[in-house]
Amino acid sequence: MSVVAPAGQVTAPVAPGRMGSALEIQAAHVYLDELGEWRDTRRRELDELDKAAMQSSTGSAVTGDLLLSMALWKAVSDRYELLSATWNSGRVGTTELMRMSTLIWGRLDAATASGLSVSLPEACRLSDALLSQLRVKLGLDPSGMEITDRVRQLRAQMERIRDQIDLEPAGGVQQQAALEQSRLARRLKELAEKAGRGGDVAGLLGPLEIEAATFERDLIVNGARRRDAAALAQRAGAQRADLEAREVALRGIVEDCVRRVDPAPRYAVPDAAALGPVPNARNELENYLRRLDQVSRAMTIAQTAYAKALRDHDELDSRLEAYRAKAIAKGVAEAADVARAYELARSVLDERPSRMVLAEQLVTVYQTYLQTTPAPHEAHPATSAEDT
């Protein structure tokens, strides 16, 4: 589940299942809800950090991490939309649940994740680590934060780091990482003990939080790069499977858009099968991966266009109903012209497909009638006692 950190920061939900296995339907439902909450909250947090960086004298020092954080958020957000389309309000079977597993554990779009080969859960954890580091660097942690809460968060981070180290290949690199984790854990223990004795550790926690966040980020990034170098064929196969899952989900979005909106975008959905089988030779693999990236970018462009068209229809629908609520509150909803304008706009929005240009104009007409039609008490002033 997603967790709210002391400073209002959410941490990514735990992803269900594993690559190659269908998700359990309840686990998929819970994860999708929590991922949506994480995505929306993370966007607000990044906007706040961006404003803080522009106002800070040291803001330029965090530009790179901010850009990477924004790219990670976009990649996660796009993947969430595909998961939602595949979920289809719970109308899923084994095939769709397997496809959702591929979308979760497959590789995210390289172009939007700054070239890092990371899965959706890794991208979320990397975003968490970057956000913690940015908050400390920009001095945004509230001064009244309880020390015990910050210590608790650091302990949880140490456990995540320990789990990440276990994924490192056995050898000197893993041993060195384990030593670094032990050093950070000892510092945390000393600070916790000092705080328990009543000592002031607020000034010492900040540097430790930066080191821990940087260390966790580097472990995730280095692990991703190591996997890229060690298994190009596996990467190509996983990305190919991911594109096939995205293609099916995107076709669902396209069909929904064409059914609901006129004019709909006119982007073709790339056919992943046209790329052919995954080759074995390294040079061919690199070329194949470049072609996969091109298809991925084309899918992203198409998804953005069709999703925007659907959002525009939903927003127009919401505007009309908001005006309707105002008309009811004002007491003019049943006035002849107002009611007729509403019915016209409502009927066009409910058409399949809905003619968006006409719908936009009719909603504006309804808004105009609402603004210019006087309320009943304005049209018929109350009679004074003298008149009676």
Coordinates of C-alpha atoms in Angstrom, one line a residue:
M1 CA 0.0 0.0 0.0
S2 CA 1.1 3.6 -0.5
V3 CA 2.3 5.3 2.7
V4 CA 2.2 9.0 3.7
A5 CA 5.5 10.2 4.9
P6 CA 5.8 12.8 7.7
A7 CA 6.2 15.7 5.4
G8 CA 3.2 14.8 3.4
Q9 CA 5.2 12.8 0.8
V10 CA 3.6 9.5 -0.4
T11 CA 5.7 6.5 -1.1
A12 CA 5.0 4.1 -3.9
P13 CA 2.6 1.2 -3.4
V14 CA 4.0 -2.3 -3.4
A15 CA 3.5 -3.9 -6.8
P16 CA 1.6 -7.2 -7.0
G17 CA 2.6 -10.4 -8.8
R18 CA 5.7 -10.9 -10.9
M19 CA 6.7 -11.0 -14.6
G20 CA 5.1 -13.9 -16.4
S21 CA 2.3 -14.5 -13.9
A22 CA -1.3 -13.2 -14.1
L23 CA -2.3 -10.8 -11.3
E24 CA -4.9 -11.6 -8.7
I25 CA -7.9 -9.5 -9.5
Q26 CA -8.3 -8.0 -6.0
A27 CA -4.5 -7.2 -5.9
A28 CA -4.7 -5.6 -9.3
H29 CA -7.7 -3.4 -8.2
V30 CA -6.0 -2.3 -5.0
Y31 CA -2.7 -1.5 -6.7
L32 CA -4.4 0.5 -9.5
D33 CA -6.2 2.6 -6.9
E34 CA -3.1 3.2 -4.9
L35 CA -0.9 3.9 -7.9
G36 CA -3.4 6.5 -9.1
E37 CA -3.3 8.2 -5.7
W38 CA 0.5 8.1 -5.8
R39 CA 0.6 9.6 -9.3
D40 CA -1.7 12.5 -8.5
T41 CA 0.0 13.3 -5.2
R42 CA 3.5 13.0 -6.7
R43 CA 2.6 15.5 -9.4
R44 CA 1.6 18.1 -6.8
E45 CA 4.8 17.4 -4.9
L46 CA 6.9 17.9 -8.0
D47 CA 5.1 21.1 -8.8
E48 CA 5.9 22.4 -5.3
L49 CA 9.5 21.4 -5.6
D50 CA 9.8 23.1 -9.0
K51 CA 8.5 26.4 -7.6
A52 CA 10.8 26.1 -4.5
A53 CA 13.8 25.5 -6.8
M54 CA 13.1 28.6 -8.9
Q55 CA 12.9 30.7 -5.7
S56 CA 16.0 29.1 -4.1
S57 CA 19.5 30.5 -4.6
T58 CA 20.7 26.9 -4.9
G59 CA 17.9 25.8 -7.2
S60 CA 20.2 25.2 -10.2
A61 CA 22.0 22.5 -8.3
V62 CA 18.9 20.3 -8.4
T63 CA 17.9 20.9 -12.0
G64 CA 19.1 17.5 -13.2
D65 CA 17.3 15.6 -10.4
L66 CA 14.1 17.6 -11.0
L67 CA 14.2 16.8 -14.8
L68 CA 14.7 13.1 -14.1
S69 CA 11.9 13.2 -11.5
M70 CA 9.5 14.8 -14.1
A71 CA 10.5 12.3 -16.7
L72 CA 9.9 9.4 -14.3
W73 CA 6.5 10.8 -13.4
K74 CA 5.5 11.1 -17.0
A75 CA 6.6 7.5 -17.7
V76 CA 4.7 6.2 -14.7
S77 CA 1.6 8.3 -15.6
D78 CA 1.5 7.0 -19.1
R79 CA 1.9 3.4 -17.8
Y80 CA -1.0 4.0 -15.3
E81 CA -3.3 5.0 -18.2
L82 CA -2.5 1.8 -20.1
L83 CA -3.1 -0.2 -16.9
S84 CA -6.5 1.6 -16.4
A85 CA -7.5 0.9 -20.0
T86 CA -6.6 -2.8 -19.6
W87 CA -8.4 -3.0 -16.3
N88 CA -11.5 -1.6 -18.0
S89 CA -13.4 -1.1 -14.7
G90 CA -12.8 -4.7 -13.6
R91 CA -14.0 -6.4 -16.8
V92 CA -10.9 -8.5 -17.0
G93 CA -10.0 -12.2 -17.5
T94 CA -6.8 -14.1 -17.3
T95 CA -5.5 -12.6 -20.5
E96 CA -6.0 -9.1 -19.3
L97 CA -4.5 -9.8 -15.9
M98 CA -1.5 -11.3 -17.6
R99 CA -1.2 -8.2 -19.7
M100 CA -1.4 -6.0 -16.6
S101 CA 1.5 -8.0 -15.1
T102 CA 3.6 -7.3 -18.2
L103 CA 2.7 -3.6 -18.0
I104 CA 3.8 -3.4 -14.4
W105 CA 7.0 -5.5 -14.5
G106 CA 8.0 -4.7 -18.1
R107 CA 10.5 -2.0 -19.0
L108 CA 9.2 1.6 -19.2
D109 CA 9.6 3.8 -22.2
A110 CA 13.4 4.5 -22.5
A111 CA 12.7 7.9 -24.0
T112 CA 10.7 9.2 -21.1
A113 CA 12.8 7.6 -18.3
S114 CA 16.1 9.2 -19.5
G115 CA 17.3 5.9 -21.0
L116 CA 17.1 3.9 -17.8
S117 CA 15.8 0.3 -18.1
V118 CA 13.5 0.3 -15.1
S119 CA 10.2 -1.4 -14.4
L120 CA 7.2 0.5 -13.1
P121 CA 7.9 -0.4 -9.4
E122 CA 11.5 0.6 -9.8
A123 CA 10.6 3.9 -11.4
C124 CA 8.3 4.7 -8.5
R125 CA 10.9 3.8 -5.9
L126 CA 13.5 5.9 -7.8
S127 CA 11.0 8.8 -7.8
D128 CA 10.6 8.4 -4.0
A129 CA 14.3 8.5 -3.4
L130 CA 14.8 11.5 -5.7
L131 CA 12.0 13.4 -4.0
S132 CA 13.4 12.8 -0.5
Q133 CA 16.8 14.0 -1.7
L134 CA 15.3 17.1 -3.3
R135 CA 13.3 18.1 -0.3
V136 CA 16.4 18.0 2.0
K137 CA 18.6 19.8 -0.5
L138 CA 16.0 22.6 -0.9
G139 CA 15.4 22.7 2.9
L140 CA 11.6 22.0 2.6
D141 CA 11.3 19.6 5.5
P142 CA 9.1 21.4 8.1
S143 CA 11.0 22.5 11.1
G144 CA 8.4 21.0 13.4
M145 CA 8.8 17.5 12.1
E146 CA 9.1 15.0 14.8
I147 CA 12.6 13.4 15.0
T148 CA 11.1 10.0 15.7
D149 CA 9.2 10.1 12.4
R150 CA 12.3 11.0 10.5
V151 CA 14.2 8.2 12.2
R152 CA 11.5 5.8 11.3
Q153 CA 11.6 6.8 7.7
L154 CA 15.3 6.4 7.6
R155 CA 15.0 2.9 9.1
A156 CA 12.5 1.9 6.4
Q157 CA 14.9 3.3 3.8
M158 CA 17.8 1.2 5.2
E159 CA 15.6 -1.9 4.8
R160 CA 14.9 -1.0 1.2
I161 CA 18.6 -0.4 0.6
R162 CA 19.4 -3.8 2.1
D163 CA 16.9 -5.5 -0.2
Q164 CA 18.4 -3.6 -3.2
I165 CA 21.9 -4.8 -2.2
D166 CA 20.7 -8.4 -2.2
L167 CA 19.9 -8.0 -5.9
E168 CA 23.6 -7.1 -6.6
P169 CA 25.7 -9.9 -8.1
A170 CA 27.9 -11.6 -5.5
G171 CA 31.4 -10.1 -5.4
G172 CA 33.4 -7.0 -4.4
V173 CA 30.7 -4.6 -5.6
Q174 CA 28.1 -6.2 -3.4
Q175 CA 30.4 -6.3 -0.4
Q176 CA 31.3 -2.7 -0.8
A177 CA 27.6 -1.7 -1.0
A178 CA 26.9 -3.8 2.1
L179 CA 29.7 -2.0 4.0
E180 CA 28.3 1.4 3.0
Q181 CA 24.8 0.3 4.2
S182 CA 26.3 -0.9 7.5
R183 CA 28.0 2.5 7.9
L184 CA 24.8 4.4 7.3
A185 CA 22.9 2.1 9.6
R186 CA 25.4 2.7 12.4
R187 CA 25.2 6.4 12.0
L188 CA 21.4 6.1 12.2
K189 CA 21.6 4.0 15.3
E190 CA 23.9 6.5 17.0
L191 CA 21.6 9.4 16.1
A192 CA 18.5 7.5 17.3
E193 CA 20.3 6.7 20.6
K194 CA 21.4 10.3 21.0
A195 CA 17.8 11.5 20.3
G196 CA 16.6 9.0 22.9
R197 CA 18.9 10.6 25.5
G198 CA 17.3 14.0 24.7
G199 CA 20.1 15.2 22.4
D200 CA 19.6 17.6 19.5
V201 CA 20.0 15.6 16.2
A202 CA 18.0 17.8 13.8
G203 CA 21.0 19.2 12.1
L204 CA 22.6 15.7 11.8
L205 CA 19.7 14.0 10.2
G206 CA 19.6 16.1 7.1
P207 CA 23.1 15.0 5.8
L208 CA 22.3 11.4 6.6
E209 CA 19.0 11.6 4.7
I210 CA 20.8 13.0 1.7
E211 CA 23.4 10.3 1.8
A212 CA 20.8 7.5 2.2
A213 CA 18.6 8.9 -0.6
T214 CA 21.6 9.3 -3.0
F215 CA 22.9 5.8 -2.1
E216 CA 19.4 4.2 -2.7
R217 CA 19.1 6.1 -6.0
D218 CA 22.5 5.0 -7.2
L219 CA 21.8 1.4 -6.3
I220 CA 18.6 1.4 -8.4
V221 CA 20.2 3.2 -11.3
N222 CA 23.4 1.1 -11.3
G223 CA 21.3 -2.1 -11.1
A224 CA 19.3 -1.0 -14.1
R225 CA 22.3 -0.2 -16.2
R226 CA 24.0 -3.4 -15.2
R227 CA 21.0 -5.4 -16.4
D228 CA 21.1 -3.5 -19.6
A229 CA 24.7 -4.4 -20.3
A230 CA 24.3 -8.0 -19.2
A231 CA 21.1 -9.0 -21.0
L232 CA 20.3 -7.1 -24.2
A233 CA 18.4 -10.1 -25.6
Q234 CA 16.3 -10.3 -22.4
R235 CA 15.7 -6.6 -22.5
A236 CA 14.6 -6.7 -26.1
G237 CA 12.2 -9.6 -25.4
A238 CA 10.7 -7.9 -22.4
Q239 CA 10.3 -4.6 -24.3
R240 CA 8.7 -6.4 -27.2
A241 CA 6.2 -8.1 -24.9
D242 CA 5.6 -4.7 -23.2
L243 CA 4.9 -3.1 -26.6
E244 CA 2.5 -5.9 -27.5
A245 CA 0.6 -5.3 -24.2
R246 CA 0.6 -1.5 -24.8
E247 CA -0.6 -2.0 -28.3
V248 CA -3.7 -4.0 -27.1
A249 CA -4.4 -1.4 -24.4
L250 CA -3.9 1.5 -26.8
R251 CA -6.2 0.0 -29.3
G252 CA -8.9 -0.1 -26.6
I253 CA -8.3 3.6 -26.0
V254 CA -8.5 4.3 -29.7
E255 CA -11.7 2.4 -30.1
D256 CA -13.2 4.2 -27.2
C257 CA -12.1 7.6 -28.5
V258 CA -13.4 6.9 -32.1
R259 CA -16.7 5.7 -30.6
R260 CA -17.1 8.8 -28.4
V261 CA -15.4 11.7 -30.1
D262 CA -15.7 13.4 -33.5
P263 CA -13.3 14.4 -34.8
A264 CA -11.0 11.8 -33.3
P265 CA -7.2 11.9 -33.8
R266 CA -5.9 10.1 -36.8
Y267 CA -2.8 8.3 -35.5
A268 CA -2.2 4.8 -36.5
V269 CA -1.4 2.3 -33.7
P270 CA 2.0 0.7 -34.5
D271 CA 2.0 -3.1 -35.0
A272 CA 4.6 -4.6 -32.7
A273 CA 4.5 -7.9 -34.6
A274 CA 5.8 -6.1 -37.8
L275 CA 9.2 -5.9 -36.0
G276 CA 9.8 -9.6 -36.4
P277 CA 11.4 -11.9 -33.9
V278 CA 14.1 -10.8 -31.5
P279 CA 17.5 -11.4 -33.1
N280 CA 20.5 -13.0 -31.3
A281 CA 23.6 -11.0 -32.6
R282 CA 24.6 -8.0 -30.5
N283 CA 24.7 -5.6 -33.4
E284 CA 21.3 -6.7 -34.6
L285 CA 20.0 -6.5 -31.1
E286 CA 21.1 -2.9 -30.8
N287 CA 19.3 -2.0 -34.1
Y288 CA 16.3 -3.9 -32.9
L289 CA 16.2 -2.0 -29.7
R290 CA 16.4 1.3 -31.6
R291 CA 13.4 0.2 -33.7
L292 CA 11.5 -0.8 -30.5
D293 CA 12.2 2.7 -29.1
Q294 CA 10.8 4.2 -32.3
V295 CA 7.6 2.2 -32.0
S296 CA 7.4 3.1 -28.3
R297 CA 7.7 6.8 -29.1
A298 CA 5.0 6.4 -31.8
M299 CA 2.7 4.7 -29.3
T300 CA 3.3 7.4 -26.7
I301 CA 2.4 10.1 -29.3
A302 CA -0.8 8.3 -30.3
Q303 CA -1.7 7.6 -26.7
T304 CA -1.3 11.2 -25.7
A305 CA -3.5 12.4 -28.6
Y306 CA -6.3 9.9 -28.0
A307 CA -6.2 10.3 -24.2
K308 CA -6.4 14.1 -24.6
A309 CA -9.4 13.8 -26.9
L310 CA -11.2 11.7 -24.3
R311 CA -10.3 14.1 -21.5
D312 CA -11.6 17.1 -23.6
H313 CA -14.9 15.3 -23.9
D314 CA -15.1 14.5 -20.2
E315 CA -14.1 18.0 -19.3
L316 CA -16.8 19.5 -21.5
D317 CA -19.3 17.1 -20.1
S318 CA -18.3 18.2 -16.5
R319 CA -18.6 21.9 -17.5
L320 CA -22.1 21.4 -18.8
E321 CA -23.2 19.6 -15.6
A322 CA -21.5 22.3 -13.5
Y323 CA -23.5 25.0 -15.4
R324 CA -26.6 22.9 -14.9
A325 CA -26.1 22.8 -11.1
K326 CA -25.7 26.6 -11.2
A327 CA -28.9 26.9 -13.1
I328 CA -30.8 24.8 -10.6
A329 CA -29.3 26.8 -7.7
K330 CA -30.3 30.1 -9.5
G331 CA -33.8 28.8 -10.2
V332 CA -33.6 29.1 -13.9
A333 CA -33.0 25.5 -15.0
E334 CA -36.6 25.0 -16.2
A335 CA -36.8 28.3 -18.0
A336 CA -37.7 27.6 -21.6
D337 CA -34.6 28.9 -23.3
V338 CA -32.3 27.6 -20.6
A339 CA -33.8 24.1 -20.6
R340 CA -33.8 23.9 -24.4
A341 CA -30.1 24.9 -24.6
Y342 CA -29.3 22.3 -22.0
E343 CA -31.1 19.6 -23.8
L344 CA -29.4 20.5 -27.1
A345 CA -25.9 20.4 -25.5
R346 CA -26.7 17.3 -23.5
S347 CA -27.9 15.4 -26.6
V348 CA -24.8 16.3 -28.7
L349 CA -22.5 15.2 -25.8
D350 CA -24.4 12.0 -25.5
E351 CA -24.2 11.2 -29.2
R352 CA -21.8 8.5 -30.2
P353 CA -19.6 9.9 -31.6
S354 CA -20.1 13.3 -30.1
R355 CA -19.5 16.2 -32.4
M356 CA -17.0 18.1 -30.3
V357 CA -17.0 21.4 -32.2
L358 CA -20.8 21.6 -32.0
A359 CA -20.8 20.4 -28.4
E360 CA -18.4 23.2 -27.4
Q361 CA -20.5 25.8 -29.0
L362 CA -23.7 24.5 -27.4
V363 CA -22.2 24.4 -24.0
T364 CA -21.1 28.0 -24.5
V365 CA -24.7 28.9 -25.6
Y366 CA -26.0 27.2 -22.4
Q367 CA -23.5 29.2 -20.3
T368 CA -24.7 32.4 -22.0
Y369 CA -28.4 31.7 -21.3
L370 CA -27.5 30.9 -17.7
Q371 CA -25.6 34.2 -17.3
T372 CA -28.3 36.3 -19.0
T373 CA -31.5 34.8 -17.7
P374 CA -32.7 36.6 -14.6
A375 CA -33.6 34.5 -11.5
P376 CA -37.3 34.5 -10.7
H377 CA -37.0 36.9 -7.8
E378 CA -35.1 39.3 -10.1
A379 CA -37.7 39.1 -12.9
H380 CA -40.7 39.6 -10.5
P381 CA -39.8 41.8 -7.6
A382 CA -41.8 41.2 -4.4
T383 CA -44.9 43.4 -4.0
S384 CA -44.5 46.0 -1.2
A385 CA -47.0 46.2 1.7
E386 CA -48.3 49.6 0.5
D387 CA -49.2 48.0 -2.9
T388 CA -51.4 45.5 -1.1

